[in-house]
mmCIF file of C-alpha atoms in Angstrom:
data_model
loop_
_atom_site.group_PDB
_atom_site.id
_atom_site.type_symbol
_atom_site.label_atom_id
_atom_site.label_comp_id
_atom_site.label_asym_id
_atom_site.label_seq_id
_atom_site.Cartn_x
_atom_site.Cartn_y
_atom_site.Cartn_z
ATOM 1 C CA MET A 13 -1.263 -75.024 28.929
ATOM 2 C CA SER A 14 -4.316 -76.560 30.568
ATOM 3 C CA GLN A 15 -2.385 -78.309 33.368
ATOM 4 C CA PRO A 16 -3.634 -77.705 36.921
ATOM 5 C CA GLU A 17 -1.855 -74.612 38.185
ATOM 6 C CA THR A 18 -0.194 -76.115 41.252
ATOM 7 C CA SER A 19 1.632 -78.925 39.498
ATOM 8 C CA ALA A 20 2.492 -76.776 36.481
ATOM 9 C CA ARG A 21 4.155 -74.101 38.586
ATOM 10 C CA GLU A 22 6.718 -76.191 40.445
ATOM 11 C CA TRP A 23 9.840 -76.863 38.380
ATOM 12 C CA PRO A 24 10.335 -80.591 37.722
ATOM 13 C CA LEU A 25 12.817 -82.625 39.769
ATOM 14 C CA TRP A 26 16.070 -83.852 38.170
ATOM 15 C CA GLU A 27 18.514 -86.529 39.326
ATOM 16 C CA ILE A 28 22.157 -85.481 39.071
ATOM 17 C CA PHE A 29 25.067 -87.745 38.169
ATOM 18 C CA ILE A 30 28.675 -86.525 38.371
ATOM 19 C CA ARG A 31 31.886 -87.981 36.921
ATOM 20 C CA SER A 32 34.427 -87.001 39.561
ATOM 21 C CA ARG A 33 37.373 -87.448 37.219
ATOM 22 C CA GLN A 34 38.211 -88.753 33.787
ATOM 23 C CA GLY A 35 38.147 -92.552 33.733
ATOM 24 C CA LEU A 36 35.525 -92.992 36.464
ATOM 25 C CA ASP A 37 31.783 -93.662 36.168
ATOM 26 C CA HIS A 38 29.154 -90.983 36.652
ATOM 27 C CA LYS A 39 27.730 -91.422 40.133
ATOM 28 C CA HIS A 40 24.393 -90.296 41.554
ATOM 29 C CA VAL A 41 24.935 -87.326 43.904
ATOM 30 C CA GLY A 42 21.442 -85.996 44.578
ATOM 31 C CA SER A 43 18.638 -84.084 42.941
ATOM 32 C CA LEU A 44 17.413 -80.551 42.277
ATOM 33 C CA HIS A 45 14.639 -78.598 40.601
ATOM 34 C CA ALA A 46 15.035 -76.878 37.233
ATOM 35 C CA ALA A 47 12.770 -75.721 34.423
ATOM 36 C CA ASP A 48 14.701 -77.593 31.719
ATOM 37 C CA ALA A 49 17.820 -79.696 31.111
ATOM 38 C CA ALA A 50 20.126 -76.751 30.428
ATOM 39 C CA MET A 51 19.120 -75.112 33.705
ATOM 40 C CA ALA A 52 19.463 -78.435 35.526
ATOM 41 C CA ILE A 53 23.085 -78.694 34.354
ATOM 42 C CA GLU A 54 23.841 -75.105 35.376
ATOM 43 C CA ASN A 55 22.228 -75.590 38.778
ATOM 44 C CA ALA A 56 24.048 -78.906 39.255
ATOM 45 C CA ARG A 57 27.320 -77.114 38.580
ATOM 46 C CA ASP A 58 26.511 -74.609 41.365
ATOM 47 C CA VAL A 59 25.025 -77.069 43.841
ATOM 48 C CA TYR A 60 27.218 -80.155 43.421
ATOM 49 C CA THR A 61 30.609 -79.026 42.050
ATOM 50 C CA ARG A 62 31.598 -75.949 44.055
ATOM 51 C CA ARG A 63 34.852 -77.659 45.071
ATOM 52 C CA MET A 64 35.951 -79.314 41.846
ATOM 53 C CA GLU A 65 33.977 -82.503 42.567
ATOM 54 C CA GLY A 66 33.365 -83.159 38.893
ATOM 55 C CA VAL A 67 34.458 -82.984 35.285
ATOM 56 C CA SER A 68 31.163 -84.070 33.717
ATOM 57 C CA ILE A 69 27.476 -83.833 34.655
ATOM 58 C CA TRP A 70 24.482 -85.946 33.601
ATOM 59 C CA VAL A 71 20.956 -84.826 34.426
ATOM 60 C CA VAL A 72 17.866 -87.028 34.109
ATOM 61 C CA GLU A 73 14.357 -85.924 34.933
ATOM 62 C CA SER A 74 13.365 -87.949 38.005
ATOM 63 C CA ARG A 75 10.112 -89.172 36.467
ATOM 64 C CA HIS A 76 12.171 -91.092 33.897
ATOM 65 C CA ILE A 77 13.918 -93.203 36.548
ATOM 66 C CA HIS A 78 12.379 -96.635 37.048
ATOM 67 C CA ALA A 79 13.416 -98.401 40.230
ATOM 68 C CA SER A 80 13.143 -101.977 41.445
ATOM 69 C CA ASN A 81 10.782 -102.575 44.315
ATOM 70 C CA PRO A 82 12.522 -103.287 47.653
ATOM 71 C CA GLU A 83 9.757 -105.784 48.497
ATOM 72 C CA GLU A 84 10.826 -107.883 45.534
ATOM 73 C CA ALA A 85 14.444 -107.946 46.650
ATOM 74 C CA GLU A 86 14.231 -111.604 47.630
ATOM 75 C CA SER A 87 12.967 -112.917 44.305
ATOM 76 C CA LEU A 88 15.350 -110.627 42.405
ATOM 77 C CA TYR A 89 18.593 -111.360 44.206
ATOM 78 C CA ASP A 90 18.192 -114.686 45.994
ATOM 79 C CA PRO A 91 18.872 -116.790 42.885
ATOM 80 C CA ALA A 92 22.484 -115.520 43.057
ATOM 81 C CA THR A 93 23.137 -116.419 46.706
ATOM 82 C CA ASP A 94 23.602 -120.188 46.268
ATOM 83 C CA LYS A 95 25.807 -119.935 43.184
ATOM 84 C CA VAL A 96 29.130 -119.538 44.923
ATOM 85 C CA TYR A 97 30.777 -121.407 42.024
ATOM 86 C CA ARG A 98 30.643 -118.089 40.154
ATOM 87 C CA HIS A 99 33.519 -116.887 42.329
ATOM 88 C CA PRO A 100 37.116 -117.994 41.688
ATOM 89 C CA THR A 101 37.656 -118.921 45.356
ATOM 90 C CA PHE A 102 35.120 -121.780 45.012
ATOM 91 C CA TYR A 103 37.683 -123.954 43.188
ATOM 92 C CA ASP A 104 40.032 -126.072 45.289
ATOM 93 C CA LEU A 105 43.415 -126.151 43.589
ATOM 94 C CA PRO A 106 46.918 -127.108 44.847
ATOM 95 C CA ASP A 107 49.178 -124.305 46.115
ATOM 96 C CA ALA A 108 51.812 -125.475 43.690
ATOM 97 C CA LEU A 109 49.739 -124.176 40.818
ATOM 98 C CA LYS A 110 51.227 -120.788 39.869
ATOM 99 C CA HIS A 111 50.041 -117.838 37.805
ATOM 100 C CA MET A 112 46.340 -118.652 38.062
ATOM 101 C CA MET B 3 18.584 -119.389 53.290
ATOM 102 C CA THR B 4 18.036 -118.429 56.900
ATOM 103 C CA ALA B 5 14.971 -119.129 58.980
ATOM 104 C CA GLY B 6 14.492 -115.360 59.475
ATOM 105 C CA ASN B 7 13.340 -115.060 55.880
ATOM 106 C CA ALA B 8 9.809 -115.939 56.917
ATOM 107 C CA ASN B 9 9.490 -112.507 58.515
ATOM 108 C CA THR B 10 7.061 -110.445 56.486
ATOM 109 C CA ASP B 11 5.807 -107.981 59.095
ATOM 110 C CA PRO B 12 6.948 -104.589 57.750
ATOM 111 C CA GLN B 13 7.336 -103.069 61.219
ATOM 112 C CA GLU B 14 9.601 -105.944 62.290
ATOM 113 C CA ILE B 15 11.664 -105.710 59.117
ATOM 114 C CA PHE B 16 12.058 -101.975 59.712
ATOM 115 C CA ASP B 17 13.038 -102.400 63.385
ATOM 116 C CA ASP B 18 15.513 -105.107 62.449
ATOM 117 C CA LYS B 19 17.175 -102.868 59.834
ATOM 118 C CA VAL B 20 17.486 -99.976 62.279
ATOM 119 C CA ALA B 21 18.915 -102.299 64.935
ATOM 120 C CA ARG B 22 21.484 -103.684 62.499
ATOM 121 C CA GLU B 23 22.484 -100.206 61.247
ATOM 122 C CA ILE B 24 21.114 -100.884 57.771
ATOM 123 C CA ARG B 25 20.020 -97.549 56.271
ATOM 124 C CA ILE B 26 16.355 -96.983 55.458
ATOM 125 C CA GLU B 27 15.885 -95.853 51.841
ATOM 126 C CA PRO B 28 12.984 -93.884 50.279
ATOM 127 C CA LYS B 29 11.086 -96.840 48.830
ATOM 128 C CA ASP B 30 11.377 -98.985 51.973
ATOM 129 C CA TRP B 31 8.382 -99.331 54.266
ATOM 130 C CA MET B 32 8.660 -97.054 57.305
ATOM 131 C CA PRO B 33 6.327 -96.123 60.181
ATOM 132 C CA ASP B 34 4.318 -93.031 59.456
ATOM 133 C CA LYS B 35 5.651 -91.289 62.576
ATOM 134 C CA TYR B 36 9.239 -91.926 61.462
ATOM 135 C CA ARG B 37 8.417 -90.311 58.122
ATOM 136 C CA GLN B 38 6.744 -87.315 59.797
ATOM 137 C CA THR B 39 9.605 -86.869 62.272
ATOM 138 C CA LEU B 40 12.129 -86.860 59.439
ATOM 139 C CA ILE B 41 10.106 -84.424 57.352
ATOM 140 C CA ARG B 42 9.850 -82.068 60.327
ATOM 141 C CA GLN B 43 13.535 -82.318 61.223
ATOM 142 C CA ILE B 44 15.001 -82.212 57.696
ATOM 143 C CA SER B 45 12.776 -79.395 56.444
ATOM 144 C CA GLN B 46 13.438 -77.388 59.610
ATOM 145 C CA HIS B 47 17.137 -77.916 59.011
ATOM 146 C CA ALA B 48 16.802 -76.843 55.348
ATOM 147 C CA HIS B 49 14.863 -73.719 56.344
ATOM 148 C CA SER B 50 17.623 -72.872 58.844
ATOM 149 C CA GLU B 51 20.242 -72.980 56.101
ATOM 150 C CA ILE B 52 18.165 -70.703 53.874
ATOM 151 C CA VAL B 53 17.183 -68.188 56.573
ATOM 152 C CA GLY B 54 20.759 -68.404 57.872
ATOM 153 C CA MET B 55 21.946 -66.653 54.721
ATOM 154 C CA LEU B 56 20.169 -63.447 55.768
ATOM 155 C CA PRO B 57 22.187 -62.315 58.821
ATOM 156 C CA GLU B 58 25.481 -63.011 57.031
ATOM 157 C CA GLY B 59 24.397 -61.657 53.651
ATOM 158 C CA ASN B 60 23.913 -58.405 55.552
ATOM 159 C CA TRP B 61 27.723 -58.022 55.744
ATOM 160 C CA ILE B 62 28.831 -59.058 52.243
ATOM 161 C CA THR B 63 28.909 -55.503 50.881
ATOM 162 C CA ARG B 64 30.715 -54.248 53.985
ATOM 163 C CA ALA B 65 33.347 -56.967 54.437
ATOM 164 C CA PRO B 66 36.617 -55.198 55.298
ATOM 165 C CA THR B 67 38.797 -56.698 52.533
ATOM 166 C CA LEU B 68 38.377 -58.414 49.189
ATOM 167 C CA ARG B 69 39.571 -61.693 50.737
ATOM 168 C CA ARG B 70 36.946 -61.471 53.494
ATOM 169 C CA LYS B 71 34.284 -60.612 50.932
ATOM 170 C CA ALA B 72 35.170 -63.570 48.692
ATOM 171 C CA THR B 73 35.148 -66.052 51.580
ATOM 172 C CA LEU B 74 31.886 -64.704 52.983
ATOM 173 C CA ILE B 75 30.215 -64.995 49.582
ATOM 174 C CA ALA B 76 31.484 -68.585 49.305
ATOM 175 C CA LYS B 77 30.162 -69.374 52.775
ATOM 176 C CA VAL B 78 26.719 -67.909 52.099
ATOM 177 C CA GLN B 79 26.617 -69.795 48.778
ATOM 178 C CA ASP B 80 27.404 -72.992 50.700
ATOM 179 C CA GLU B 81 24.442 -72.349 53.013
ATOM 180 C CA ALA B 82 22.196 -72.115 49.952
ATOM 181 C CA GLY B 83 23.663 -75.398 48.712
ATOM 182 C CA HIS B 84 23.104 -77.046 52.090
ATOM 183 C CA GLY B 85 19.487 -75.927 52.058
ATOM 184 C CA LEU B 86 19.080 -77.481 48.606
ATOM 185 C CA TYR B 87 20.675 -80.828 49.616
ATOM 186 C CA LEU B 88 18.312 -81.008 52.568
ATOM 187 C CA TYR B 89 15.161 -80.004 50.691
ATOM 188 C CA SER B 90 15.882 -82.793 48.166
ATOM 189 C CA ALA B 91 16.427 -85.282 50.986
ATOM 190 C CA ALA B 92 13.062 -84.283 52.505
ATOM 191 C CA GLU B 93 11.356 -84.572 49.115
ATOM 192 C CA THR B 94 12.213 -88.290 49.002
ATOM 193 C CA LEU B 95 9.725 -88.636 51.900
ATOM 194 C CA ASN B 96 6.809 -87.481 49.721
ATOM 195 C CA ILE B 97 6.513 -83.817 50.543
ATOM 196 C CA SER B 98 6.881 -81.265 47.749
ATOM 197 C CA ARG B 99 9.277 -78.331 47.763
ATOM 198 C CA ASP B 100 6.332 -75.919 47.390
ATOM 199 C CA GLU B 101 4.642 -77.428 50.435
ATOM 200 C CA MET B 102 7.762 -77.016 52.559
ATOM 201 C CA LEU B 103 8.240 -73.403 51.451
ATOM 202 C CA ALA B 104 4.586 -72.665 52.176
ATOM 203 C CA GLN B 105 5.063 -74.040 55.708
ATOM 204 C CA LEU B 106 8.111 -71.821 56.221
ATOM 205 C CA HIS B 107 6.396 -68.715 54.894
ATOM 206 C CA SER B 108 3.218 -69.235 56.935
ATOM 207 C CA GLY B 109 5.257 -69.710 60.118
ATOM 208 C CA LYS B 110 4.026 -73.299 60.535
ATOM 209 C CA ALA B 111 7.534 -74.717 60.109
ATOM 210 C CA LYS B 112 10.325 -73.491 62.358
ATOM 211 C CA TYR B 113 13.968 -72.725 61.636
ATOM 212 C CA SER B 114 16.856 -72.425 64.060
ATOM 213 C CA SER B 115 16.175 -69.562 66.488
ATOM 214 C CA ILE B 116 19.768 -68.397 66.311
ATOM 215 C CA PHE B 117 19.053 -66.624 63.012
ATOM 216 C CA ASN B 118 16.579 -64.322 64.735
ATOM 217 C CA TYR B 119 19.455 -62.405 66.317
ATOM 218 C CA PRO B 120 20.912 -59.375 64.490
ATOM 219 C CA THR B 121 24.448 -59.040 63.082
ATOM 220 C CA LEU B 122 25.423 -55.620 64.429
ATOM 221 C CA THR B 123 29.163 -55.484 63.693
ATOM 222 C CA TRP B 124 31.729 -57.202 61.479
ATOM 223 C CA ALA B 125 32.870 -59.202 64.532
ATOM 224 C CA ASP B 126 29.448 -60.890 64.519
ATOM 225 C CA ILE B 127 30.429 -62.616 61.278
ATOM 226 C CA GLY B 128 33.441 -64.058 63.100
ATOM 227 C CA ALA B 129 31.351 -65.068 66.113
ATOM 228 C CA ILE B 130 28.743 -66.759 63.900
ATOM 229 C CA GLY B 131 31.441 -68.789 62.136
ATOM 230 C CA TRP B 132 33.152 -69.832 65.347
ATOM 231 C CA LEU B 133 30.169 -70.363 67.672
ATOM 232 C CA VAL B 134 27.068 -70.873 65.524
ATOM 233 C CA ASP B 135 28.763 -73.027 62.895
ATOM 234 C CA GLY B 136 30.736 -74.705 65.676
ATOM 235 C CA ALA B 137 27.525 -75.687 67.446
ATOM 236 C CA ALA B 138 25.971 -76.740 64.136
ATOM 237 C CA ILE B 139 28.940 -79.012 63.355
ATOM 238 C CA MET B 140 28.698 -80.589 66.816
ATOM 239 C CA ASN B 141 25.050 -81.360 66.071
ATOM 240 C CA GLN B 142 25.553 -82.440 62.494
ATOM 241 C CA VAL B 143 28.495 -84.819 62.609
ATOM 242 C CA PRO B 144 26.442 -87.553 64.361
ATOM 243 C CA LEU B 145 23.665 -87.023 61.789
ATOM 244 C CA CYS B 146 26.012 -88.403 59.114
ATOM 245 C CA ARG B 147 25.079 -91.773 60.676
ATOM 246 C CA ALA B 148 21.333 -91.102 60.799
ATOM 247 C CA SER B 149 19.234 -94.148 59.931
ATOM 248 C CA TYR B 150 17.595 -92.513 56.895
ATOM 249 C CA GLY B 151 19.932 -92.855 53.897
ATOM 250 C CA PRO B 152 19.232 -89.646 51.936
ATOM 251 C CA TYR B 153 19.514 -87.535 55.107
ATOM 252 C CA ALA B 154 22.775 -89.181 56.179
ATOM 253 C CA ARG B 155 24.275 -88.701 52.694
ATOM 254 C CA ALA B 156 23.280 -85.024 52.602
ATOM 255 C CA MET B 157 24.855 -84.557 56.029
ATOM 256 C CA VAL B 158 28.161 -86.102 54.927
ATOM 257 C CA ARG B 159 28.378 -83.540 52.158
ATOM 258 C CA ILE B 160 27.389 -80.684 54.465
ATOM 259 C CA CYS B 161 29.868 -81.596 57.202
ATOM 260 C CA LYS B 162 32.730 -81.721 54.703
ATOM 261 C CA GLU B 163 31.952 -78.155 53.655
ATOM 262 C CA GLU B 164 31.104 -76.763 57.079
ATOM 263 C CA SER B 165 34.580 -76.919 58.572
ATOM 264 C CA PHE B 166 35.825 -74.050 56.404
ATOM 265 C CA HIS B 167 32.971 -71.951 57.782
ATOM 266 C CA GLN B 168 34.085 -72.398 61.345
ATOM 267 C CA ARG B 169 37.749 -71.801 60.563
ATOM 268 C CA GLN B 170 37.059 -68.585 58.619
ATOM 269 C CA GLY B 171 35.006 -67.335 61.594
ATOM 270 C CA PHE B 172 37.718 -68.059 64.111
ATOM 271 C CA GLU B 173 40.272 -66.385 61.853
ATOM 272 C CA ILE B 174 38.161 -63.199 61.750
ATOM 273 C CA LEU B 175 38.018 -63.129 65.555
ATOM 274 C CA LEU B 176 41.725 -63.920 65.870
ATOM 275 C CA THR B 177 42.584 -60.962 63.638
ATOM 276 C CA LEU B 178 40.344 -58.633 65.661
ATOM 277 C CA SER B 179 41.737 -59.968 68.951
ATOM 278 C CA ARG B 180 45.228 -58.911 67.836
ATOM 279 C CA GLY B 181 44.042 -55.516 66.630
ATOM 280 C CA SER B 182 43.480 -52.122 68.221
ATOM 281 C CA SER B 183 41.644 -51.646 71.491
ATOM 282 C CA PRO B 184 38.282 -50.839 69.772
ATOM 283 C CA GLN B 185 38.722 -53.964 67.611
ATOM 284 C CA ARG B 186 39.318 -56.125 70.683
ATOM 285 C CA HIS B 187 36.232 -54.640 72.303
ATOM 286 C CA MET B 188 34.211 -55.383 69.187
ATOM 287 C CA CYS B 189 35.454 -58.991 69.324
ATOM 288 C CA GLN B 190 34.517 -59.453 72.997
ATOM 289 C CA ASP B 191 31.135 -57.779 72.461
ATOM 290 C CA ALA B 192 30.237 -60.146 69.633
ATOM 291 C CA ILE B 193 31.245 -63.180 71.734
ATOM 292 C CA ASN B 194 29.146 -61.838 74.621
ATOM 293 C CA ARG B 195 26.053 -61.542 72.444
ATOM 294 C CA TRP B 196 26.406 -64.831 70.539
ATOM 295 C CA TRP B 197 27.540 -67.167 73.329
ATOM 296 C CA TRP B 198 24.250 -67.923 75.079
ATOM 297 C CA PRO B 199 22.108 -68.160 71.927
ATOM 298 C CA SER B 200 24.727 -70.640 70.590
ATOM 299 C CA VAL B 201 24.537 -72.715 73.783
ATOM 300 C CA MET B 202 20.748 -72.791 73.308
ATOM 301 C CA MET B 203 21.113 -74.106 69.746
ATOM 302 C CA PHE B 204 21.261 -77.656 71.109
ATOM 303 C CA GLY B 205 17.632 -77.334 72.128
ATOM 304 C CA PRO B 206 15.820 -77.876 75.411
ATOM 305 C CA SER B 207 17.370 -79.945 78.217
ATOM 306 C CA ASP B 208 16.927 -83.680 77.880
ATOM 307 C CA ASP B 209 14.099 -83.779 80.429
ATOM 308 C CA GLN B 210 12.231 -81.091 78.438
ATOM 309 C CA SER B 211 12.785 -82.489 74.971
ATOM 310 C CA PRO B 212 9.639 -84.359 73.896
ATOM 311 C CA HIS B 213 10.916 -85.940 70.649
ATOM 312 C CA SER B 214 14.395 -86.958 71.794
ATOM 313 C CA ALA B 215 13.800 -90.469 73.117
ATOM 314 C CA GLN B 216 11.928 -91.657 70.026
ATOM 315 C CA SER B 217 14.518 -90.082 67.693
ATOM 316 C CA MET B 218 17.303 -91.852 69.578
ATOM 317 C CA ALA B 219 15.426 -95.166 69.357
ATOM 318 C CA TRP B 220 15.051 -94.677 65.589
ATOM 319 C CA LYS B 221 18.745 -93.748 65.385
ATOM 320 C CA ILE B 222 17.982 -90.440 63.752
ATOM 321 C CA LYS B 223 19.670 -88.833 66.748
ATOM 322 C CA ARG B 224 22.782 -90.350 68.332
ATOM 323 C CA PHE B 225 23.500 -88.077 71.306
ATOM 324 C CA SER B 226 21.196 -86.152 73.611
ATOM 325 C CA ASN B 227 20.899 -82.347 73.543
ATOM 326 C CA ASP B 228 22.689 -82.000 76.875
ATOM 327 C CA GLU B 229 25.543 -84.329 75.905
ATOM 328 C CA LEU B 230 26.235 -82.299 72.761
ATOM 329 C CA ARG B 231 25.879 -78.996 74.619
ATOM 330 C CA GLN B 232 28.443 -80.103 77.221
ATOM 331 C CA LYS B 233 30.859 -81.108 74.483
ATOM 332 C CA PHE B 234 30.445 -77.701 72.838
ATOM 333 C CA VAL B 235 31.073 -75.811 76.094
ATOM 334 C CA ASP B 236 34.181 -77.908 76.813
ATOM 335 C CA VAL B 237 35.652 -77.181 73.390
ATOM 336 C CA CYS B 238 34.851 -73.445 73.356
ATOM 337 C CA ALA B 239 36.073 -72.823 76.903
ATOM 338 C CA GLU B 240 39.530 -73.870 75.701
ATOM 339 C CA GLN B 241 39.391 -72.200 72.265
ATOM 340 C CA VAL B 242 38.452 -68.797 73.704
ATOM 341 C CA LYS B 243 41.808 -68.707 75.506
ATOM 342 C CA LEU B 244 43.590 -68.503 72.135
ATOM 343 C CA LEU B 245 41.654 -65.330 71.437
ATOM 344 C CA GLY B 246 42.572 -63.833 74.812
ATOM 345 C CA MET B 247 38.842 -63.244 75.298
ATOM 346 C CA THR B 248 36.312 -64.620 77.796
ATOM 347 C CA LEU B 249 32.934 -66.322 77.595
ATOM 348 C CA PRO B 250 30.174 -64.323 79.356
ATOM 349 C CA ASP B 251 29.493 -66.865 82.120
ATOM 350 C CA LYS B 252 30.788 -66.247 85.651
ATOM 351 C CA ASP B 253 29.983 -69.850 86.617
ATOM 352 C CA LEU B 254 32.144 -71.336 83.853
ATOM 353 C CA GLN B 255 34.753 -73.443 85.604
ATOM 354 C CA TRP B 256 36.699 -76.664 85.040
ATOM 355 C CA ASN B 257 35.396 -79.502 87.185
ATOM 356 C CA ALA B 258 38.144 -82.024 87.885
ATOM 357 C CA THR B 259 35.672 -84.648 89.108
ATOM 358 C CA THR B 260 33.423 -84.720 86.034
ATOM 359 C CA GLU B 261 36.312 -83.692 83.751
ATOM 360 C CA HIS B 262 33.987 -81.199 82.104
ATOM 361 C CA TYR B 263 33.364 -77.487 82.401
ATOM 362 C CA ASP B 264 30.522 -76.506 84.723
ATOM 363 C CA PHE B 265 28.459 -73.667 83.321
ATOM 364 C CA GLY B 266 25.758 -71.293 84.519
ATOM 365 C CA PRO B 267 21.974 -71.596 84.124
ATOM 366 C CA ILE B 268 20.481 -71.111 80.661
ATOM 367 C CA ASN B 269 17.773 -68.483 80.225
ATOM 368 C CA TRP B 270 15.079 -70.776 78.820
ATOM 369 C CA GLN B 271 12.520 -67.987 78.925
ATOM 370 C CA GLU B 272 14.541 -66.173 76.253
ATOM 371 C CA PHE B 273 14.831 -69.408 74.253
ATOM 372 C CA TRP B 274 11.069 -69.986 74.172
ATOM 373 C CA ASP B 275 10.351 -66.321 73.483
ATOM 374 C CA VAL B 276 12.499 -66.456 70.351
ATOM 375 C CA VAL B 277 11.111 -69.861 69.280
ATOM 376 C CA ASN B 278 7.600 -68.453 69.622
ATOM 377 C CA GLY B 279 8.297 -65.535 67.327
ATOM 378 C CA ASN B 280 9.373 -62.775 69.697
ATOM 379 C CA GLY B 281 13.112 -62.627 69.055
ATOM 380 C CA PRO B 282 14.780 -59.425 67.842
ATOM 381 C CA CYS B 283 14.524 -60.303 64.112
ATOM 382 C CA ASN B 284 11.797 -62.970 63.686
ATOM 383 C CA ARG B 285 9.476 -60.709 61.696
ATOM 384 C CA GLU B 286 12.240 -59.193 59.594
ATOM 385 C CA ARG B 287 13.662 -62.603 58.617
ATOM 386 C CA LEU B 288 10.334 -64.047 57.591
ATOM 387 C CA GLU B 289 9.335 -60.916 55.702
ATOM 388 C CA ALA B 290 12.638 -60.960 53.776
ATOM 389 C CA ARG B 291 12.069 -64.632 52.883
ATOM 390 C CA VAL B 292 8.482 -64.131 51.735
ATOM 391 C CA LYS B 293 9.412 -61.011 49.745
ATOM 392 C CA ALA B 294 12.229 -62.850 47.934
ATOM 393 C CA HIS B 295 9.883 -65.731 47.152
ATOM 394 C CA GLU B 296 7.046 -63.562 45.866
ATOM 395 C CA GLU B 297 9.285 -61.268 43.845
ATOM 396 C CA GLY B 298 10.920 -64.307 42.249
ATOM 397 C CA GLN B 299 7.611 -65.801 41.150
ATOM 398 C CA TRP B 300 7.711 -64.194 37.673
ATOM 399 C CA VAL B 301 11.209 -65.629 37.108
ATOM 400 C CA ARG B 302 10.019 -69.154 37.951
ATOM 401 C CA ASP B 303 6.931 -68.725 35.783
ATOM 402 C CA ALA B 304 8.977 -67.363 32.869
ATOM 403 C CA ALA B 305 11.418 -70.283 33.068
ATOM 404 C CA ILE B 306 8.542 -72.790 32.979
ATOM 405 C CA ALA B 307 6.922 -70.957 30.039
ATOM 406 C CA PHE B 308 10.246 -70.899 28.166
ATOM 407 C CA ALA B 309 10.825 -74.626 28.766
ATOM 408 C CA ALA B 310 7.301 -75.426 27.546
ATOM 409 C CA LYS B 311 7.850 -73.339 24.404
ATOM 410 C CA GLN B 312 11.176 -75.092 23.687
ATOM 411 C CA ASN B 313 9.499 -78.509 24.096
ATOM 412 C CA ASP B 314 6.699 -77.456 21.759
ATOM 413 C CA SER B 315 9.050 -76.366 19.003
ATOM 414 C CA ILE B 316 11.051 -79.623 19.326
ATOM 415 C CA ARG B 317 7.803 -81.623 19.066
ATOM 416 C CA LYS B 318 6.690 -79.669 15.988
ATOM 417 C CA LYS B 319 10.068 -80.168 14.334
ATOM 418 C CA ASN B 320 9.961 -83.929 15.024
ATOM 419 C CA THR B 321 6.421 -84.172 13.622
ATOM 420 C CA ALA B 322 7.496 -82.256 10.520
ATOM 421 C CA ASP B 323 10.499 -84.585 10.087
ATOM 422 C CA VAL B 324 8.296 -87.666 10.307
ATOM 423 C CA ALA B 325 5.807 -86.188 7.814
ATOM 424 C CA ALA B 326 8.602 -85.467 5.365
#
């Protein structure tokens, strides 16, 4: 390996996602360092599920996560703010109307 | 759309978020001093969790029963976990784990002075759980609302786990306080030695605490050192009665006017001596940390080498598959 020594010696960072119980989504819980995916799962078990917090673990190396830029929040989300007609409460219907 | 949308000054956006209790997240703009303050505070907190394993680890092999041994192991393992949550939270502020460890090992970064006191008897494990973890909880609960998101989330997790630590400590002392005369003496002796260092854990008095005002303005801190210290004294002064023991402070007395306990002067000279490296165990703690780190280097290197080898063989197999 011809990588510079400093960056090669620190274990990569992994993001940890835990399914707290069957039927629920995996949810981001934090991150940790590990040499490879198998070690990341073992470490996640020790660090994030000591009290039965999970039944399933996903690990993703942090460098593979692409995030939206907070400075672009306006252009990304504003188009949704004036479209209240996407919500059922927008429609004015008589109280007599049942089962809808 | 509101008129406020025109605001594009990052400092103003930041101030507005803090004022409205909107959490700051890693990719958001933040003042450099806010970032540096958080790195200092979170890494110092992480180091405290890691160094904090040493005085208690000292008693794992000598815990009096299997039940005590199992709970102490679980507690020490929690401290390791808490250190890891906090290191990850600090890493979101653009400092590497290696850098933080180097700062700890060189003595540049501090950790809580309380861990520079020795654990002489089994009762010390009880006193640490009751007083040291008690003081830590008092400090940490308000941090669950800290303005920096990753720190606040780590603290929520830590606080949930910390309450067992305090309860197991009090239970140890309760058992000793109902035991033989030497056991009761051991209990009182441990309380005598741990009380004042625990009271000092809240840090210097408000008028001597240089970072406090800014941290309160940034909503990293929610209560002053002296407010939290008073709360701690009030709670412990009552709890100690259940043990039939006393706190080593002749000035400790209920004050009906303030509705708080008055307490005696704190020996700040001792506090600063320990902070500056001259406590009973400063050298020993740091040496143990550095030794563990250096002796673990080959394990970390081997794991990296193994992972690289695995990746190589997967790549070769994929190339061979494509060629076929």
